[in-house]
Short mmCIF file of C-alpha atoms in Angstrom, two decimals:
data_model
loop_
_atom_site.label_atom_id
_atom_site.label_comp_id
_atom_site.label_asym_id
_atom_site.label_seq_id
_atom_site.Cartn_x
_atom_site.Cartn_y
_atom_site.Cartn_z
CA MET A 1 100.61 92.76 71.83
CA PHE A 2 99.42 95.54 74.09
CA ARG A 3 95.66 95.72 74.61
CA ILE A 4 94.16 98.97 75.83
CA ALA A 5 90.53 99.40 76.90
CA VAL A 6 88.77 102.77 76.81
CA CYS A 7 85.66 103.05 78.95
CA SER A 8 83.76 106.32 79.28
CA SER A 9 80.18 107.15 80.17
CA GLN A 10 80.10 109.75 77.37
CA THR A 11 80.31 108.52 73.76
CA ASN A 12 81.98 111.73 72.52
CA ASP A 13 84.62 111.51 75.26
CA LYS A 14 85.26 107.87 74.43
CA ASN A 15 85.71 108.58 70.70
CA GLU A 16 87.99 111.57 71.34
CA THR A 17 90.02 109.61 73.89
CA SER A 18 90.35 106.71 71.45
CA ARG A 19 91.63 109.01 68.68
CA THR A 20 94.17 110.61 71.03
CA ILE A 21 95.40 107.23 72.25
CA GLN A 22 95.72 105.90 68.67
CA LYS A 23 97.95 108.87 67.80
CA TRP A 24 100.03 108.31 70.93
CA ILE A 25 100.39 104.58 70.16
CA LYS A 26 101.63 105.30 66.63
CA ARG A 27 104.27 107.70 67.97
CA ASN A 28 105.44 105.77 71.04
CA ILE A 29 104.83 102.03 70.80
CA THR A 30 106.66 99.92 68.26
CA ALA A 31 104.94 96.70 69.32
CA ASP A 32 101.48 95.81 68.06
CA ALA A 33 98.73 97.48 70.05
CA GLU A 34 94.99 97.00 70.02
CA LEU A 35 92.55 99.63 71.26
CA CYS A 36 89.11 98.45 72.38
CA GLN A 37 86.10 100.50 73.41
CA VAL A 38 84.19 99.04 76.33
CA GLU A 39 80.58 100.17 76.20
CA SER A 40 79.43 100.03 79.82
CA VAL A 41 80.45 99.77 83.44
CA GLU A 42 78.84 96.32 83.61
CA GLU A 43 80.83 95.06 80.61
CA LEU A 44 84.12 96.29 82.09
CA GLN A 45 83.32 94.79 85.50
CA ASN A 46 82.51 91.47 83.81
CA ILE A 47 85.82 91.54 81.93
CA MET A 48 87.73 92.40 85.13
CA GLU A 49 86.18 89.43 86.93
CA THR A 50 86.28 86.79 84.18
CA GLN A 51 89.34 87.82 82.15
CA PRO A 52 91.57 89.95 84.40
CA ASP A 53 94.56 89.76 82.02
CA LYS A 54 92.63 90.73 78.87
CA TYR A 55 93.90 94.34 78.86
CA ASN A 56 97.34 95.71 79.68
CA PHE A 57 95.87 99.17 80.30
CA CYS A 58 92.42 100.53 81.00
CA ILE A 59 91.54 104.20 80.54
CA MET A 60 88.26 105.27 82.13
CA ASP A 61 86.40 108.25 83.55
CA MET A 62 84.32 106.34 86.12
CA PRO A 63 85.86 107.03 89.55
CA ALA A 64 84.24 104.17 91.49
CA LEU A 65 85.10 101.57 88.88
CA LYS A 66 88.59 103.03 88.44
CA SER A 67 89.30 102.45 92.14
CA ALA A 68 88.09 98.85 91.92
CA PHE A 69 90.20 98.23 88.81
CA GLU A 70 93.33 99.70 90.42
CA ALA A 71 92.84 97.63 93.57
CA GLN A 72 92.42 94.42 91.55
CA THR A 73 95.44 95.21 89.37
CA GLU A 74 97.70 95.93 92.35
CA GLN A 75 96.68 92.68 94.08
CA LYS A 76 97.86 90.66 91.07
CA LYS A 77 101.30 92.27 90.84
CA HIS A 78 104.32 90.62 92.41
CA PRO A 79 106.96 93.08 93.67
CA LEU A 80 110.65 92.45 93.10
CA LEU A 81 113.69 94.31 94.43
CA ILE A 82 116.59 94.57 92.01
CA HIS A 83 119.99 95.64 93.23
CA GLY A 84 121.16 97.85 90.38
CA THR A 85 124.70 99.05 89.83
CA ASP A 86 124.03 102.23 91.82
CA SER A 87 120.66 101.77 93.54
CA ILE A 88 117.97 99.35 94.64
CA ARG A 89 114.90 99.37 92.39
CA HIS A 90 111.38 98.20 93.16
CA ILE A 91 109.58 96.79 90.10
CA PHE A 92 106.86 94.25 89.40
CA VAL A 93 107.64 90.84 87.93
CA GLU A 94 104.73 91.31 85.50
CA ASP A 95 106.49 94.35 84.01
CA ILE A 96 109.63 92.42 83.03
CA MET A 97 109.74 91.54 79.34
CA TYR A 98 113.01 89.58 79.57
CA ALA A 99 116.20 89.22 81.60
CA GLU A 100 119.59 88.78 79.93
CA ASN A 101 122.78 87.52 81.57
CA SER A 102 126.08 88.71 80.10
CA LEU A 103 129.45 88.71 81.87
CA ARG A 104 127.86 88.49 85.33
CA ARG A 105 125.59 91.44 84.59
CA ILE A 106 121.85 90.91 84.37
CA THR A 107 119.89 93.38 82.26
CA TYR A 108 116.16 93.45 83.00
CA THR A 109 114.18 94.93 80.10
CA LEU A 110 110.72 96.15 81.11
CA TYR A 111 107.62 96.37 78.90
CA ASN A 112 108.15 100.16 78.63
CA ARG A 113 111.67 99.46 77.25
CA GLN A 114 113.37 100.72 80.40
CA LYS A 115 116.50 98.72 81.28
CA ILE A 116 117.77 97.96 84.76
CA ILE A 117 121.27 96.52 85.14
CA SER A 118 122.22 94.36 88.10
CA VAL A 119 125.63 92.87 88.87
CA ARG A 120 125.66 89.18 89.82
CA ARG A 121 128.45 88.65 92.33
CA ALA A 122 128.00 84.93 93.01
CA GLY A 123 125.79 82.00 92.13
CA SER A 124 124.02 81.06 88.94
CA PHE A 125 121.90 83.21 86.64
CA GLU A 126 118.86 81.15 87.68
CA SER A 127 119.42 81.82 91.39
CA ALA A 128 120.13 85.52 90.74
CA VAL A 129 116.80 86.12 88.99
CA GLY A 130 115.01 84.21 91.77
CA GLU A 131 111.25 84.45 91.41
CA ILE A 132 111.44 84.90 87.64
CA ALA A 133 113.09 81.50 87.18
CA LYS A 134 110.22 79.85 89.08
CA ALA A 135 107.33 81.84 87.59
CA GLN A 136 104.98 80.10 85.14
CA ALA A 137 104.86 83.28 83.05
CA PHE A 138 108.58 82.95 82.17
CA MET A 139 110.71 80.42 80.35
CA GLN A 140 114.42 80.05 79.64
CA PRO A 141 114.99 79.52 75.89
CA HIS A 142 118.76 79.92 76.23
CA LYS A 143 121.23 79.78 79.12
CA SER A 144 121.53 83.60 79.04
CA PHE A 145 117.84 84.59 78.88
CA PHE A 146 114.52 84.38 80.69
CA VAL A 147 111.54 85.69 78.70
CA GLN A 148 107.98 86.46 79.74
CA LEU A 149 105.60 84.52 77.51
CA ARG A 150 103.07 87.31 77.01
CA TYR A 151 105.68 89.57 75.40
CA ILE A 152 106.68 87.07 72.70
CA SER A 153 105.71 88.30 69.22
CA GLU A 154 107.09 85.40 67.20
CA LEU A 155 108.64 82.00 67.81
CA GLY A 156 111.09 80.84 65.15
CA THR A 157 113.13 77.64 64.91
CA ASP A 158 116.23 79.30 66.34
CA HIS A 159 114.99 82.52 67.94
CA ILE A 160 112.20 84.31 69.76
CA LEU A 161 111.17 87.79 68.66
CA MET A 162 110.08 89.92 71.60
CA ALA A 163 107.53 92.75 71.53
CA ASP A 164 110.34 95.33 71.49
CA GLY A 165 111.98 93.73 68.42
CA LYS A 166 114.79 91.97 70.33
CA LYS A 167 115.76 88.60 68.83
CA ILE A 168 116.53 86.09 71.57
CA PRO A 169 118.30 82.85 70.64
CA VAL A 170 116.70 79.48 71.32
CA ALA A 171 119.16 76.70 72.17
CA GLN A 172 118.57 73.64 69.98
CA SER A 173 118.51 71.47 73.10
CA ARG A 174 115.59 73.56 74.43
CA LEU A 175 113.63 74.05 71.20
CA VAL A 176 111.00 71.35 71.79
CA THR A 177 110.41 72.50 75.37
CA VAL A 178 110.18 76.14 74.29
CA GLN A 179 107.70 75.35 71.51
CA SER A 180 105.60 73.21 73.85
CA ARG A 181 105.52 75.86 76.61
CA TYR A 182 104.63 78.63 74.19
CA LEU A 183 101.88 76.64 72.46
CA HIS A 184 100.45 75.69 75.86
CA TYR A 185 100.51 79.37 76.87
CA LEU A 186 98.71 80.41 73.66
CA THR A 187 96.11 77.68 74.15
CA GLN A 188 95.41 78.78 77.73
CA ARG A 189 95.26 82.42 76.68
CA THR A 190 92.67 81.79 73.96
CA LYS A 191 90.49 79.86 76.43
CA ALA A 192 90.40 82.85 78.80
#
């Protein structure tokens, strides 16, 4: 689920912005999205300090706070270089929804549904995705996939449904581990 915060010093601006964003969400985002109005600078600062991952996006008209929010968000992101089929791309690990290995090609699907294809010339899938394989935010439900936990919409007995609607298989040998990791993730997320 995508969570978007709207913070404005003017109530009319905030309501108009919220209506515009709701329309945009309905047209452009197929995953579930939640829009929240944050009432004050103090409330948003408190959320940024105590629950930095609460919102995927924050829309605000307060320049000083916007700068602080952008600085904090950039510090948390982990850059990754992907050697695509015709270029080298710079993305953030946090933006990867899942990575799929098929015939020595790795397709990285980002949260905005953009796909980046990389050719794996040697080594294993795990070594090719590098930091993703080691990151706590990801798990490998099947030999051909790594998924980011926060983009999981549903966990079935033989598949994972991602936020973009993609069904990813879960190997029977990994089912217990996958269920345990996902439940642990949900538990930690609700505590935050």
